[in-house]
PDB file of C-alpha atoms in Angstrom:
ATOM      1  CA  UNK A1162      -4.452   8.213  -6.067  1.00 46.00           C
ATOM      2  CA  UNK A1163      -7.910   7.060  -7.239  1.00 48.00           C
ATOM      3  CA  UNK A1164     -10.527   7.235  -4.433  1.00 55.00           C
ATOM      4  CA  UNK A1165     -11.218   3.150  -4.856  1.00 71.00           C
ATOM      5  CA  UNK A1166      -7.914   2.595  -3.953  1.00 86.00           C
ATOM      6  CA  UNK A1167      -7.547   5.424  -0.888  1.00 87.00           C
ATOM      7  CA  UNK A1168     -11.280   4.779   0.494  1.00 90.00           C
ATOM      8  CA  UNK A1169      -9.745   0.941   1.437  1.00 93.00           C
ATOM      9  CA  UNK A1170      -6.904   2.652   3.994  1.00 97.00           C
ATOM     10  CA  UNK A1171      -6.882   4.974   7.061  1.00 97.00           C
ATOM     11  CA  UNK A1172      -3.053   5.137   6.813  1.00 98.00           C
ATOM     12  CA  UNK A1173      -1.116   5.917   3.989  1.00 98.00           C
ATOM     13  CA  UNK A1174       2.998   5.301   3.882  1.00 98.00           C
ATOM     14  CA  UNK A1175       5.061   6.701   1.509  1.00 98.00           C
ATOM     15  CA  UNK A1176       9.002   6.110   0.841  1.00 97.00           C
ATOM     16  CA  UNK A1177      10.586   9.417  -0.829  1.00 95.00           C
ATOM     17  CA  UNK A1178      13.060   8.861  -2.974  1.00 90.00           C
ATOM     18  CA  UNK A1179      12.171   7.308  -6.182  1.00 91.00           C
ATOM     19  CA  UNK A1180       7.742   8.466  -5.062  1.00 96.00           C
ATOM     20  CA  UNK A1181       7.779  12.100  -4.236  1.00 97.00           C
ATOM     21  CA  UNK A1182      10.840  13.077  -5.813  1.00 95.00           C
ATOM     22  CA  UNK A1183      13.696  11.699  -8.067  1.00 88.00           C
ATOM     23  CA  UNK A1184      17.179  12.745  -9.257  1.00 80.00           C
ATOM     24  CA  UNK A1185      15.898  16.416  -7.721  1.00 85.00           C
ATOM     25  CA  UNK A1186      13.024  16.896  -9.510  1.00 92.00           C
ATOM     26  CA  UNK A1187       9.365  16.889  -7.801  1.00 96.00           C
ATOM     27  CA  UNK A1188       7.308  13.731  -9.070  1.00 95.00           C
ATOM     28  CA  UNK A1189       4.306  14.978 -11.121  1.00 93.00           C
ATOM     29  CA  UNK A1190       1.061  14.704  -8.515  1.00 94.00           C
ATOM     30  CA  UNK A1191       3.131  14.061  -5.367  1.00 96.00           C
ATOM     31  CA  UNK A1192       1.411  17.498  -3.777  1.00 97.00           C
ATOM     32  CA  UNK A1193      -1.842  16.980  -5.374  1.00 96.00           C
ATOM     33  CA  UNK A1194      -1.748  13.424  -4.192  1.00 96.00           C
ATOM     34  CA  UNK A1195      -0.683  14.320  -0.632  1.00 97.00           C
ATOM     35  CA  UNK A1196      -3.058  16.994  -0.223  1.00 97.00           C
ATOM     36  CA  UNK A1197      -5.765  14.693  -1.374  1.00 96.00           C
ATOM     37  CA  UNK A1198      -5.423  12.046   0.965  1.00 96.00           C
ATOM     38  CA  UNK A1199      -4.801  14.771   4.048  1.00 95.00           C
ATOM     39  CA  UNK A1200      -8.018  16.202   2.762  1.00 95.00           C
ATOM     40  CA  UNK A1201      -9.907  12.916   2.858  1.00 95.00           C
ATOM     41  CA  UNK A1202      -8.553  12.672   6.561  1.00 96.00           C
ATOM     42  CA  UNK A1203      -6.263  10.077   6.089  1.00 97.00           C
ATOM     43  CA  UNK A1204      -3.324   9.690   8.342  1.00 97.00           C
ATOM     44  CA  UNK A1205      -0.140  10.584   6.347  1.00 98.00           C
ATOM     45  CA  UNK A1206       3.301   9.317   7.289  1.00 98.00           C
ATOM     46  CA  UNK A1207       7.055   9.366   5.561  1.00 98.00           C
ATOM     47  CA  UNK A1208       9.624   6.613   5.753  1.00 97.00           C
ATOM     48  CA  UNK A1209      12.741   7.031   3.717  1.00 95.00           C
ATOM     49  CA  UNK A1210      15.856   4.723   4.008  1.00 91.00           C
ATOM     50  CA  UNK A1211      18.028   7.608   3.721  1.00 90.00           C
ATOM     51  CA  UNK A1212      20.381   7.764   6.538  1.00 92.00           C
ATOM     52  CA  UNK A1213      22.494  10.910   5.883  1.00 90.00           C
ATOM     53  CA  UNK A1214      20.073  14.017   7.001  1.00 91.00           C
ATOM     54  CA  UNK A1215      19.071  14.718   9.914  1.00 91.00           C
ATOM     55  CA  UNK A1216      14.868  15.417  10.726  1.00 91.00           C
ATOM     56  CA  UNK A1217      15.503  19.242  10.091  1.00 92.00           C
ATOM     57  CA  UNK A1218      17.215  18.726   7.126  1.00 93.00           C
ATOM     58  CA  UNK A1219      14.726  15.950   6.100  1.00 93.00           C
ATOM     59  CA  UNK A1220      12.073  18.632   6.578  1.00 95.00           C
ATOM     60  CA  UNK A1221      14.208  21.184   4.371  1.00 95.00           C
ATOM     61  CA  UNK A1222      14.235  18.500   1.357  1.00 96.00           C
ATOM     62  CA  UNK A1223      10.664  18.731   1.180  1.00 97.00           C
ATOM     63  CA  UNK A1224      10.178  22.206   1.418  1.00 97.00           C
ATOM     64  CA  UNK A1225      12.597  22.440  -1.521  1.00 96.00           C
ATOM     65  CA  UNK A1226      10.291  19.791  -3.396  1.00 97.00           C
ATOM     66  CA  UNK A1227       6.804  22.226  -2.061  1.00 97.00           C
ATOM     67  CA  UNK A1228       6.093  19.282   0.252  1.00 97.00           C
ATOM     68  CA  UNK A1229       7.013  21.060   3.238  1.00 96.00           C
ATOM     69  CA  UNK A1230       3.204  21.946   4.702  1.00 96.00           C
ATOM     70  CA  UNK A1231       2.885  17.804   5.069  1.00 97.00           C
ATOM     71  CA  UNK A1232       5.809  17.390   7.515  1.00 96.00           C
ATOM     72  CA  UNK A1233       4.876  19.507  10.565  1.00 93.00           C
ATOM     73  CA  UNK A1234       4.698  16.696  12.990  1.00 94.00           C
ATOM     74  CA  UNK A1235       7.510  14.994  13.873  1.00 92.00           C
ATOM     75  CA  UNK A1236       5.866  11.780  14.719  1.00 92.00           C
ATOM     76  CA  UNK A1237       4.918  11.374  10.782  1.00 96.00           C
ATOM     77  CA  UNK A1238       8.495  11.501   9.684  1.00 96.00           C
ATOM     78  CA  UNK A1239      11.036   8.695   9.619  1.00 97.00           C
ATOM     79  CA  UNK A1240      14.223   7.903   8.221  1.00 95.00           C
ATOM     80  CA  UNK A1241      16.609   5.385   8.845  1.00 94.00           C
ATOM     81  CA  UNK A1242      18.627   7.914  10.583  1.00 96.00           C
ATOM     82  CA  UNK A1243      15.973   8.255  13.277  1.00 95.00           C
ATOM     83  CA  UNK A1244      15.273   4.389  13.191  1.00 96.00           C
ATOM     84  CA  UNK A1245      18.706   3.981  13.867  1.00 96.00           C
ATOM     85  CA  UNK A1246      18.622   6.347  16.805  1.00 96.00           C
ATOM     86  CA  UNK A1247      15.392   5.099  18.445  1.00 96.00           C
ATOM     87  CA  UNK A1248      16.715   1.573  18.464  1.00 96.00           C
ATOM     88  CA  UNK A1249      19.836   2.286  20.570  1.00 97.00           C
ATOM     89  CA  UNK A1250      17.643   4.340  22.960  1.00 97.00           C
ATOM     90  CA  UNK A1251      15.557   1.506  23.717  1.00 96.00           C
ATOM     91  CA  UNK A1252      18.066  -0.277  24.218  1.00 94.00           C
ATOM     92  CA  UNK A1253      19.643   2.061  26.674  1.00 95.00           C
ATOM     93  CA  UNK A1254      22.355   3.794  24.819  1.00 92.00           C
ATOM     94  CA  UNK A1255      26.041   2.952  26.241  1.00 95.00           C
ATOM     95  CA  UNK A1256      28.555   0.746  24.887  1.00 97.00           C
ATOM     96  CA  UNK A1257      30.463   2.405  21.373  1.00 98.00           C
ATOM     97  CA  UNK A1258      29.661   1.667  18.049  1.00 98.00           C
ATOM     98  CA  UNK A1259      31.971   2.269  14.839  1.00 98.00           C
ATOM     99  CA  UNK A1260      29.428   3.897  12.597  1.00 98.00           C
ATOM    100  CA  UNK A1261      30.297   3.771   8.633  1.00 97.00           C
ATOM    101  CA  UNK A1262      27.939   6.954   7.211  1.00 95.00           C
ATOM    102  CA  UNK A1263      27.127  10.514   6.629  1.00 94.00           C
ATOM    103  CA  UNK A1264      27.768  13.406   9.995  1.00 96.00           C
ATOM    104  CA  UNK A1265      24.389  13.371  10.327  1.00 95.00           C
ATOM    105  CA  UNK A1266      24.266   9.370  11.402  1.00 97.00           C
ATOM    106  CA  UNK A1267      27.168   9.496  13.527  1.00 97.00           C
ATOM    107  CA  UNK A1268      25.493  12.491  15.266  1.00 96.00           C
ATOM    108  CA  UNK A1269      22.145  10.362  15.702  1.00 96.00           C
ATOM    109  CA  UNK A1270      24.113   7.122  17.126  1.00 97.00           C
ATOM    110  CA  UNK A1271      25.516   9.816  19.867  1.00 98.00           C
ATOM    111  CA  UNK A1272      22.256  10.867  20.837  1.00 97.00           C
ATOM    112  CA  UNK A1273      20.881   8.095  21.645  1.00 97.00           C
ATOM    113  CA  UNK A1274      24.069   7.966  24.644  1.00 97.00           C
ATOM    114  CA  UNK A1275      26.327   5.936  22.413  1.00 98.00           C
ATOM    115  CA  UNK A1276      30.507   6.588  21.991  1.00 98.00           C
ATOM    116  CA  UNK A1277      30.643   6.861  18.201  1.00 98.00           C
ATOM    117  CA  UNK A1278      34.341   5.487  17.246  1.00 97.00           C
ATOM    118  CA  UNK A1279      36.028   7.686  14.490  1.00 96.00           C
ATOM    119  CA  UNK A1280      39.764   5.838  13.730  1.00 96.00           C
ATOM    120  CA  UNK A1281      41.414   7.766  11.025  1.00 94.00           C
ATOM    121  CA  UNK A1282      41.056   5.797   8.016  1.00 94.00           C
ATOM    122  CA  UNK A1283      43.946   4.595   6.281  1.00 94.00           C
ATOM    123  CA  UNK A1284      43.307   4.999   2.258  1.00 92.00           C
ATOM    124  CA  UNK A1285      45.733   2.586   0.409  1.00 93.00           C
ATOM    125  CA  UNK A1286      46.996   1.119   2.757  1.00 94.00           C
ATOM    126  CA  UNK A1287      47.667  -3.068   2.484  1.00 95.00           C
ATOM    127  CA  UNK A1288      45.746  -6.054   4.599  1.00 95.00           C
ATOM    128  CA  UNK A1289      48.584  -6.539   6.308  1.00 96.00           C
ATOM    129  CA  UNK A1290      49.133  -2.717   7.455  1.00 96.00           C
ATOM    130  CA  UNK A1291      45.326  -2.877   8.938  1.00 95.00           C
ATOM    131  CA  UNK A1292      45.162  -6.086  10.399  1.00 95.00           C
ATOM    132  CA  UNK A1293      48.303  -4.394  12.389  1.00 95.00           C
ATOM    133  CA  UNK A1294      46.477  -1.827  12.994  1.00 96.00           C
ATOM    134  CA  UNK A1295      44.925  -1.739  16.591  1.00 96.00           C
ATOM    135  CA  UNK A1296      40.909  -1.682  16.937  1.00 97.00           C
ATOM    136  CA  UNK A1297      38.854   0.079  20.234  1.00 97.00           C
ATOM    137  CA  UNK A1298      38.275  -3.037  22.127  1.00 97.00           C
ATOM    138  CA  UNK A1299      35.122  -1.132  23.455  1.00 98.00           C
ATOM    139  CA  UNK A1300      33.323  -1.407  20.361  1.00 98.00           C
ATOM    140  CA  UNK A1301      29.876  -3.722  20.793  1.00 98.00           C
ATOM    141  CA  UNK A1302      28.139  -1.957  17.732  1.00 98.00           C
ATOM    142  CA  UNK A1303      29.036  -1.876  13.611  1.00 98.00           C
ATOM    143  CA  UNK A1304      26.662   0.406  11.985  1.00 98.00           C
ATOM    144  CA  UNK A1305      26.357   0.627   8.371  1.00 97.00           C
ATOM    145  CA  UNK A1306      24.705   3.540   6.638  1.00 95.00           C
ATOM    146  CA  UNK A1307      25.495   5.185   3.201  1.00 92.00           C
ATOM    147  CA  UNK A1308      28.917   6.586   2.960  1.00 92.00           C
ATOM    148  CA  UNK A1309      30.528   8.217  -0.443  1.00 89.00           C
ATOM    149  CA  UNK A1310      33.724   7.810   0.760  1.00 89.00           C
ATOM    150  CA  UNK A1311      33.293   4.213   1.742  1.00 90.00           C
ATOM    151  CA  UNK A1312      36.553   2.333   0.827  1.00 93.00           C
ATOM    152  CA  UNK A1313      38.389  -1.269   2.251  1.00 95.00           C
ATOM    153  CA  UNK A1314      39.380   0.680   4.783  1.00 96.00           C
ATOM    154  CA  UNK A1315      35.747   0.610   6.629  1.00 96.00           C
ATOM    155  CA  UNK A1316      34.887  -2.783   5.634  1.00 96.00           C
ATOM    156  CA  UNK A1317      38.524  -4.237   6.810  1.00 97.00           C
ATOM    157  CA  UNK A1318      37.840  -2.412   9.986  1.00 98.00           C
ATOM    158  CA  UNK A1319      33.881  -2.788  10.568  1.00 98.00           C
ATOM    159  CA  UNK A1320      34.385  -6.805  10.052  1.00 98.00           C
ATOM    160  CA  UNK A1321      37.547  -6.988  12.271  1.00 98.00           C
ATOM    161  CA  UNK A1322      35.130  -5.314  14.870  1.00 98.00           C
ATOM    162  CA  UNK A1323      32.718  -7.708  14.227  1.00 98.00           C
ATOM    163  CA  UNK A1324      35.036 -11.275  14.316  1.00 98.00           C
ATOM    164  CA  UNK A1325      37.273  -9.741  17.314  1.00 98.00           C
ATOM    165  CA  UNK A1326      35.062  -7.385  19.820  1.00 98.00           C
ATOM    166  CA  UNK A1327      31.877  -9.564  18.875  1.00 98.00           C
ATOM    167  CA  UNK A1328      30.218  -6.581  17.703  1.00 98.00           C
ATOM    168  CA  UNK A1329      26.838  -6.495  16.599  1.00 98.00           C
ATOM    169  CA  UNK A1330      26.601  -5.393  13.099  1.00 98.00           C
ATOM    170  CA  UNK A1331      23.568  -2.989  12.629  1.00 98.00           C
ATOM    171  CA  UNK A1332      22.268  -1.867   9.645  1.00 96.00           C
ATOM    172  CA  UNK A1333      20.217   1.366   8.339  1.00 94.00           C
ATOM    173  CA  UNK A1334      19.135  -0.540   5.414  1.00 90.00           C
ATOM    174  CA  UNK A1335      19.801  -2.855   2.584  1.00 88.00           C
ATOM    175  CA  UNK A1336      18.807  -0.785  -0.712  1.00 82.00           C
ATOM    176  CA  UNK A1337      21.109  -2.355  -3.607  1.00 82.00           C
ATOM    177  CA  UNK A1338      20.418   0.593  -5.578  1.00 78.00           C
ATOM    178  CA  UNK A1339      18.732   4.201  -5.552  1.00 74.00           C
ATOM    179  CA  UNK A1340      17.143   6.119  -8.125  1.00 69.00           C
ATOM    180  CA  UNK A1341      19.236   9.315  -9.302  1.00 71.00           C
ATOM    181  CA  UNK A1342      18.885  11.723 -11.999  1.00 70.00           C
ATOM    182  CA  UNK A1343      18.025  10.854 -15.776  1.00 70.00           C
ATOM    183  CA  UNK A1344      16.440   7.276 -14.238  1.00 68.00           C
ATOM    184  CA  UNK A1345      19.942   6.104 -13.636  1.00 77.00           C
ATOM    185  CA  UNK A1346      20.549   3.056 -11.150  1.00 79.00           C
ATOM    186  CA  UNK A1347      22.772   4.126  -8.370  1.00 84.00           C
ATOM    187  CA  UNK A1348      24.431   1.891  -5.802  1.00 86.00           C
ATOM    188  CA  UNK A1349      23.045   1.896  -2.260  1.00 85.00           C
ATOM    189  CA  UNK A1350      23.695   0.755   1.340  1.00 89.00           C
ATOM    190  CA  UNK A1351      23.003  -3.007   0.455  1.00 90.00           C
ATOM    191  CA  UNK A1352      25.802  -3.410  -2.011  1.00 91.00           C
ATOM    192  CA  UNK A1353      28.198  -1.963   1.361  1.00 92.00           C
ATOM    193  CA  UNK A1354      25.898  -4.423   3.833  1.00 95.00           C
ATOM    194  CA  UNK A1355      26.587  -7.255   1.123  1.00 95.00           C
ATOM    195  CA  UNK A1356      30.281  -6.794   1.132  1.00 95.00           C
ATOM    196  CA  UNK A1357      31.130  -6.697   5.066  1.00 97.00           C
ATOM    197  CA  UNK A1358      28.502  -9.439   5.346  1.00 97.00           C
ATOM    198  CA  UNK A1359      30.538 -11.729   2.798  1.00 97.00           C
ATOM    199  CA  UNK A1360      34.054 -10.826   4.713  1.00 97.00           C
ATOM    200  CA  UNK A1361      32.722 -11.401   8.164  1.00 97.00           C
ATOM    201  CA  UNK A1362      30.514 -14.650   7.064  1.00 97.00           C
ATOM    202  CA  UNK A1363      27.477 -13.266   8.726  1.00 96.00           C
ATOM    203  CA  UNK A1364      24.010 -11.448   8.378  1.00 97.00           C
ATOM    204  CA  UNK A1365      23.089  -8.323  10.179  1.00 97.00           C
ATOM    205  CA  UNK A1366      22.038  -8.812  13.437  1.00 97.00           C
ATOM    206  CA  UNK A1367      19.601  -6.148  13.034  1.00 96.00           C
ATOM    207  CA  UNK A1368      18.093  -3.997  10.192  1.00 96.00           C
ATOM    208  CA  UNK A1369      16.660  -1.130  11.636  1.00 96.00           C
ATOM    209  CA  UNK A1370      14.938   0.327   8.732  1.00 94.00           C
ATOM    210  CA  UNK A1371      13.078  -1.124   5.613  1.00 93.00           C
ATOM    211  CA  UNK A1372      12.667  -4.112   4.231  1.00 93.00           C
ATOM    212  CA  UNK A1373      12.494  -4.640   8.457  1.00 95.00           C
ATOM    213  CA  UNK A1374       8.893  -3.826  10.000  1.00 96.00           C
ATOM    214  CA  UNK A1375      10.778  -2.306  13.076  1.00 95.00           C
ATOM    215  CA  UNK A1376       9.380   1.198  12.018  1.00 97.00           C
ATOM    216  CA  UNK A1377       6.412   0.346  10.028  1.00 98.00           C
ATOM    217  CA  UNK A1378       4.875  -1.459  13.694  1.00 97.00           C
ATOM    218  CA  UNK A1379       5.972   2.085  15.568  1.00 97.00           C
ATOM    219  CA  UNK A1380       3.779   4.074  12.551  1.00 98.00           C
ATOM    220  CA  UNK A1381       1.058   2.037  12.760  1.00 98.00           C
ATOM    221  CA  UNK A1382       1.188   2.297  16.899  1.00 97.00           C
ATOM    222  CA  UNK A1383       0.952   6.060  16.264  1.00 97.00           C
ATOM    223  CA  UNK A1384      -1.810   5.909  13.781  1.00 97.00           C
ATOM    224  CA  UNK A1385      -4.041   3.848  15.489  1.00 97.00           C
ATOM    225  CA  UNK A1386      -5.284   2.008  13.367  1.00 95.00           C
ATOM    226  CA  UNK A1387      -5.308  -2.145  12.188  1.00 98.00           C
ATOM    227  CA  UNK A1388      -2.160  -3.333   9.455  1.00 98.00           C
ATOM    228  CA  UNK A1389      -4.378  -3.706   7.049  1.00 97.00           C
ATOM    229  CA  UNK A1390      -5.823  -0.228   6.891  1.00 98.00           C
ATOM    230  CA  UNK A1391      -2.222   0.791   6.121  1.00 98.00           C
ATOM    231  CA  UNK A1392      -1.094   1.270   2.990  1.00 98.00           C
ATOM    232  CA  UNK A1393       2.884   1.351   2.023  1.00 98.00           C
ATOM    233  CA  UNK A1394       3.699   3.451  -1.466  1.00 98.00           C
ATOM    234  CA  UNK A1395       7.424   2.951  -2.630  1.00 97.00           C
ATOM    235  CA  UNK A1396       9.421   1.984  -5.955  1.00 94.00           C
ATOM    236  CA  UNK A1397      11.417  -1.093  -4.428  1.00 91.00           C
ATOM    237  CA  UNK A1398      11.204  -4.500  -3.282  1.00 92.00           C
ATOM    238  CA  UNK A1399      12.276  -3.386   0.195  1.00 91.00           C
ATOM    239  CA  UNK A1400       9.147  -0.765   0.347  1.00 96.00           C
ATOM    240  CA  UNK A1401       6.577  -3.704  -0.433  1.00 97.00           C
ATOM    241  CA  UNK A1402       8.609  -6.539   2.263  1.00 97.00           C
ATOM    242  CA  UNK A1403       8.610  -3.743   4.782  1.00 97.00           C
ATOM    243  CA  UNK A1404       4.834  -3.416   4.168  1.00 98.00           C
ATOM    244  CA  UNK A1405       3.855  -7.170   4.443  1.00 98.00           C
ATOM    245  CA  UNK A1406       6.187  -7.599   7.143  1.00 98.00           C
ATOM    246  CA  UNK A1407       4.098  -5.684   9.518  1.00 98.00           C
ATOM    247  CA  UNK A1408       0.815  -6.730   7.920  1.00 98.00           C
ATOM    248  CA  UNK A1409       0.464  -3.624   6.132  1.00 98.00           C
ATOM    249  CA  UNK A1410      -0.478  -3.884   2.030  1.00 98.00           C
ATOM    250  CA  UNK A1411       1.954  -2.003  -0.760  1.00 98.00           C
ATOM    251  CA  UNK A1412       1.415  -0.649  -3.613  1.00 97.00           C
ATOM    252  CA  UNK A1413       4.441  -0.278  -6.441  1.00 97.00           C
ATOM    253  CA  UNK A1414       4.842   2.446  -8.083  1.00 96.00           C
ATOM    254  CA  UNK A1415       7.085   2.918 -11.291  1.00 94.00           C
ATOM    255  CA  UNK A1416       8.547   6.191 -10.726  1.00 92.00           C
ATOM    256  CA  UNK A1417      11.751   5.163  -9.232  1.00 88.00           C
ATOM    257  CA  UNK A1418      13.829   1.918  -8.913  1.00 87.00           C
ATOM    258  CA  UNK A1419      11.349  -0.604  -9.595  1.00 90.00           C
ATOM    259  CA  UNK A1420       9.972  -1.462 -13.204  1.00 91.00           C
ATOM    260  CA  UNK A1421       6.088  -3.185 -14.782  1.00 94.00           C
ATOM    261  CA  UNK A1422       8.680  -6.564 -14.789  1.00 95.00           C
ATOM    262  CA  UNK A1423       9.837  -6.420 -11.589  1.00 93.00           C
ATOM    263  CA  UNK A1424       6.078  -5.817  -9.865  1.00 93.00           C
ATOM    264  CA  UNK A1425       5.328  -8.623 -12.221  1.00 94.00           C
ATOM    265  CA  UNK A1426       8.123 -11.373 -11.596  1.00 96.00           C
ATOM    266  CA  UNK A1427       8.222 -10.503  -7.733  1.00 96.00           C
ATOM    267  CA  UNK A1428       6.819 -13.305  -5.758  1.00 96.00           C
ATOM    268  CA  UNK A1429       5.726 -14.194  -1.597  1.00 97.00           C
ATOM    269  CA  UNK A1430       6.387 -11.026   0.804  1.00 96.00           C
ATOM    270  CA  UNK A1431       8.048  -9.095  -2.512  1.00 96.00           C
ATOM    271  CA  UNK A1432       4.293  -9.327  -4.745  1.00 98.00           C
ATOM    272  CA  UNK A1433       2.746  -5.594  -4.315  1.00 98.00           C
ATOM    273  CA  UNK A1434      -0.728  -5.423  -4.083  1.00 97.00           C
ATOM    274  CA  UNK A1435      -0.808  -2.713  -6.590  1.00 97.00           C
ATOM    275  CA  UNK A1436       1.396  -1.518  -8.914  1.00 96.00           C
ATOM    276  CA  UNK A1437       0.394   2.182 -10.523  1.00 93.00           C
ATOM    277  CA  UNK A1438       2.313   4.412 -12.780  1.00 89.00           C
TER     278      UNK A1438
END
């Protein structure tokens, strides 16, 4: 990162996926980069929508990627997983929640005191079988996180939690897509958030992780320091909302989902301030 741009921030965000690593592979200057800026004494922090690993497995992805010596502190690491978590727990835990994701989630929703529902899913089977089919009526929560084996089984039974029990539908994040090996275009969370959304006629009563500021405001809390001594680095619209959401500026970079035409045609809250190779 060029001093210019650095010496303007006390604070410096970066997303994961798609910035410090993509498809497996280490991107080129993440450790230089990282050790640069901890050098320079700025405050470093990590904020990844990726809700299926937990904070020691987190930590274990980048030690694989020879990041690990920048994730000591706990307080500098975030993931939707642990956004997800800390919002129940302010909110007291209780109630049950049906939670569409990876182990890991599920595990994270019952820490902060909540019943996670588990209903044995019913693959193939017709409408008619699982409207028959009988819901917990102590389910207030519908969380949506990334799930490979999602299926019309979870959305039939996440929005029939949602239209019967009145359950609040909570979301990890709303990433369309996610950058994989040999720069393909994967889908993400959003495209599972868009289609339970569509069937229960409503939007998420709360998005817990990016484009939401919810965690951005708890970083910058931590740091110390005024939003706009923050800087947000991520490849996707949602990094650079999250960013001006909380007052915070963003800069684009190209190594992941994002392209020169999107930083270009994005407008309002999606414009980065910067957009760098």
């Amino acid at each position: 990162m060029p001093s210019s741009l650095a010496d303007g921030y006390d604070c410096v965000v970066f997303d994961c996926d798609g910035v410090l690593w993509s498809g497996g592979e280490t991107i080129a200057g993440a450790f230089a980069t990282l050790d640069a800026l901890e050098r320079a004494g700025k405050k470093v922090y990590f904020m990844s929508n990726n809700s299926s690993r937990g904070l020691a497995e987190f930590r274990r992805v980048f030690e694989a990627h020879g990041l690990g010596r920048f994730v000591r502190d706990d307080a500098r690491v975030w993931n939707s997983l642990t956004a997800a978590r800390h919002w129940f727990e302010e909110r007291g835990g209780g109630g049950a929640a049906y939670v569409v994701g990876a182990p890991a989630l599920k595990a994270g929703v019952a820490a902060a005191g909540v019943r996670v529902v588990e209903p044995e899913p019913k693959r193939g089977a017709a409408p008619d079988e699982l409207a028959d089919m009988a819901i917990d009526p102590g389910v207030d929560s519908v969380v949506l996180g990334f799930d490979k084996n999602y299926g019309y089984f979870e959305v039939a039974y996440a929005v029939r939690c949602v239209l019967e029990n009145g359950a609040k539908l909570v979301v990890t994040n709303r990433d369309f897509q996610f950058p994989a090996q040999r720069g393909l275009k994967m889908p993400g969370n959003g495209a599972f958030v868009a289609a339970v959304c569509a069937a229960a006629r409503k939007e998420p009563d709360a998005v817990v992780a990016k484009p939401e500021p919810y965690v951005l405001r708890k970083i910058i809390e931590d740091a110390g320091c005024a939003p706009s001594r923050v800087l947000m680095v991520g490849d996707m619209w949602s990094d650079v909302v999250f960013a001006h959401g909380a007052g915070a500026d963003a800069a684009l970079v190209l190594s992941g989902v994002a392209t020169a035409a999107d930083g270009d045609a994005w407008t309002g809250a999606m414009a980065p301030d910067y957009v760098v190779a």
